[in-house]
């Protein structure tokens, strides 16, 4: 069975990659850690979860409206890429939390 090739041209966003710190925690990680302890971060995480669920429903709506398969396919690619970016943002903060808590 043939499988589709997953594009990876957008997934590797350099600004979302984890910065390597030889001596411990970076200033960016400290800032992200501090932000992760605020009520605003909880609101942002909840919003990101809702957006991810809404993105999952885009193709369900498209299929129910009888849109052409090529449009449904484009939607699927865009949804997948958007979800990966959201996940990378959330993971970046989670990694900073882990690093700060591990290194004191």
mmCIF file of C-alpha atoms in Angstrom:
data_model
loop_
_atom_site.group_PDB
_atom_site.id
_atom_site.type_symbol
_atom_site.label_atom_id
_atom_site.label_comp_id
_atom_site.label_asym_id
_atom_site.label_seq_id
_atom_site.Cartn_x
_atom_site.Cartn_y
_atom_site.Cartn_z
ATOM 1 C CA UNK A 1 0.000 0.000 0.000
ATOM 2 C CA UNK A 2 1.339 3.414 -0.930
ATOM 3 C CA UNK A 3 1.516 6.065 1.739
ATOM 4 C CA UNK A 4 1.568 9.806 1.459
ATOM 5 C CA UNK A 5 4.792 11.668 2.005
ATOM 6 C CA UNK A 6 4.495 14.017 4.945
ATOM 7 C CA UNK A 7 5.922 17.436 4.158
ATOM 8 C CA UNK A 8 8.508 18.655 6.640
ATOM 9 C CA UNK A 9 9.324 22.026 5.145
ATOM 10 C CA UNK A 10 7.403 23.960 7.803
ATOM 11 C CA UNK A 11 7.873 21.740 10.820
ATOM 12 C CA UNK A 12 11.491 22.747 11.413
ATOM 13 C CA UNK A 13 10.987 26.327 12.541
ATOM 14 C CA UNK A 14 14.399 27.365 13.922
ATOM 15 C CA UNK A 15 12.966 29.801 16.466
ATOM 16 C CA UNK A 16 10.992 26.955 18.061
ATOM 17 C CA UNK A 17 13.965 24.645 18.405
ATOM 18 C CA UNK A 18 15.266 24.133 21.918
ATOM 19 C CA UNK A 19 18.333 26.210 22.624
ATOM 20 C CA UNK A 20 21.268 24.298 24.026
ATOM 21 C CA UNK A 21 22.653 25.569 27.289
ATOM 22 C CA UNK A 22 25.968 24.147 28.430
ATOM 23 C CA UNK A 23 25.994 25.808 31.848
ATOM 24 C CA UNK A 24 22.386 25.266 32.867
ATOM 25 C CA UNK A 25 19.316 27.377 32.315
ATOM 26 C CA UNK A 26 19.161 30.123 29.681
ATOM 27 C CA UNK A 27 17.466 33.492 30.152
ATOM 28 C CA UNK A 28 14.817 32.420 27.671
ATOM 29 C CA UNK A 29 14.095 29.257 29.647
ATOM 30 C CA UNK A 30 13.825 31.306 32.858
ATOM 31 C CA UNK A 31 11.369 33.674 31.182
ATOM 32 C CA UNK A 32 9.292 30.817 29.781
ATOM 33 C CA UNK A 33 9.334 29.088 33.169
ATOM 34 C CA UNK A 34 8.114 32.253 34.912
ATOM 35 C CA UNK A 35 5.383 32.663 32.300
ATOM 36 C CA UNK A 36 4.306 29.032 32.732
ATOM 37 C CA UNK A 37 3.446 29.734 36.370
ATOM 38 C CA UNK A 38 0.937 32.489 35.516
ATOM 39 C CA UNK A 39 -2.814 32.349 35.020
ATOM 40 C CA UNK A 40 -2.287 33.720 31.519
ATOM 41 C CA UNK A 41 -0.349 30.614 30.515
ATOM 42 C CA UNK A 42 -3.212 28.382 31.666
ATOM 43 C CA UNK A 43 -5.620 30.472 29.584
ATOM 44 C CA UNK A 44 -3.288 30.205 26.585
ATOM 45 C CA UNK A 45 -2.943 26.406 26.962
ATOM 46 C CA UNK A 46 -6.722 26.011 27.183
ATOM 47 C CA UNK A 47 -7.153 28.186 24.103
ATOM 48 C CA UNK A 48 -4.544 26.157 22.214
ATOM 49 C CA UNK A 49 -6.415 22.956 23.114
ATOM 50 C CA UNK A 50 -9.703 24.403 21.858
ATOM 51 C CA UNK A 51 -8.092 25.583 18.619
ATOM 52 C CA UNK A 52 -6.564 22.144 18.077
ATOM 53 C CA UNK A 53 -9.985 20.522 18.500
ATOM 54 C CA UNK A 54 -11.540 23.042 16.106
ATOM 55 C CA UNK A 55 -8.816 22.312 13.566
ATOM 56 C CA UNK A 56 -9.671 18.611 13.826
ATOM 57 C CA UNK A 57 -13.259 19.415 12.860
ATOM 58 C CA UNK A 58 -12.406 21.411 9.722
ATOM 59 C CA UNK A 59 -12.377 18.378 7.441
ATOM 60 C CA UNK A 60 -15.465 16.871 9.060
ATOM 61 C CA UNK A 61 -17.345 20.013 8.074
ATOM 62 C CA UNK A 62 -15.754 20.030 4.609
ATOM 63 C CA UNK A 63 -16.757 16.414 4.022
ATOM 64 C CA UNK A 64 -20.301 17.026 5.239
ATOM 65 C CA UNK A 65 -20.576 19.970 2.810
ATOM 66 C CA UNK A 66 -19.422 17.793 -0.080
ATOM 67 C CA UNK A 67 -16.243 19.718 -0.876
ATOM 68 C CA UNK A 68 -13.907 18.182 -3.492
ATOM 69 C CA UNK A 69 -11.246 15.737 -2.331
ATOM 70 C CA UNK A 70 -8.382 18.004 -3.396
ATOM 71 C CA UNK A 71 -9.692 20.763 -1.124
ATOM 72 C CA UNK A 72 -10.115 18.307 1.741
ATOM 73 C CA UNK A 73 -6.526 17.171 1.160
ATOM 74 C CA UNK A 74 -5.223 20.742 1.255
ATOM 75 C CA UNK A 75 -7.191 21.342 4.436
ATOM 76 C CA UNK A 76 -5.642 18.247 5.991
ATOM 77 C CA UNK A 77 -2.120 19.458 5.230
ATOM 78 C CA UNK A 78 -2.757 22.943 6.606
ATOM 79 C CA UNK A 79 -4.445 21.546 9.720
ATOM 80 C CA UNK A 80 -1.566 19.161 10.350
ATOM 81 C CA UNK A 81 1.060 21.886 9.992
ATOM 82 C CA UNK A 82 -0.854 24.303 12.224
ATOM 83 C CA UNK A 83 -1.278 21.656 14.907
ATOM 84 C CA UNK A 84 2.432 20.865 14.812
ATOM 85 C CA UNK A 85 3.331 24.519 15.320
ATOM 86 C CA UNK A 86 0.928 24.787 18.265
ATOM 87 C CA UNK A 87 2.406 21.621 19.745
ATOM 88 C CA UNK A 88 5.961 22.934 19.319
ATOM 89 C CA UNK A 89 5.047 26.156 21.135
ATOM 90 C CA UNK A 90 3.536 24.244 24.041
ATOM 91 C CA UNK A 91 6.448 21.815 24.143
ATOM 92 C CA UNK A 92 8.968 24.660 24.165
ATOM 93 C CA UNK A 93 7.485 26.000 27.381
ATOM 94 C CA UNK A 94 7.187 22.503 28.881
ATOM 95 C CA UNK A 95 10.872 21.878 28.086
ATOM 96 C CA UNK A 96 11.831 25.161 29.744
ATOM 97 C CA UNK A 97 9.798 24.212 32.834
ATOM 98 C CA UNK A 98 11.539 20.858 33.007
ATOM 99 C CA UNK A 99 14.965 22.405 32.552
ATOM 100 C CA UNK A 100 14.428 25.058 35.238
ATOM 101 C CA UNK A 101 13.013 22.600 37.738
ATOM 102 C CA UNK A 102 15.822 20.140 37.058
ATOM 103 C CA UNK A 103 18.608 22.734 37.326
ATOM 104 C CA UNK A 104 17.227 24.515 40.305
#
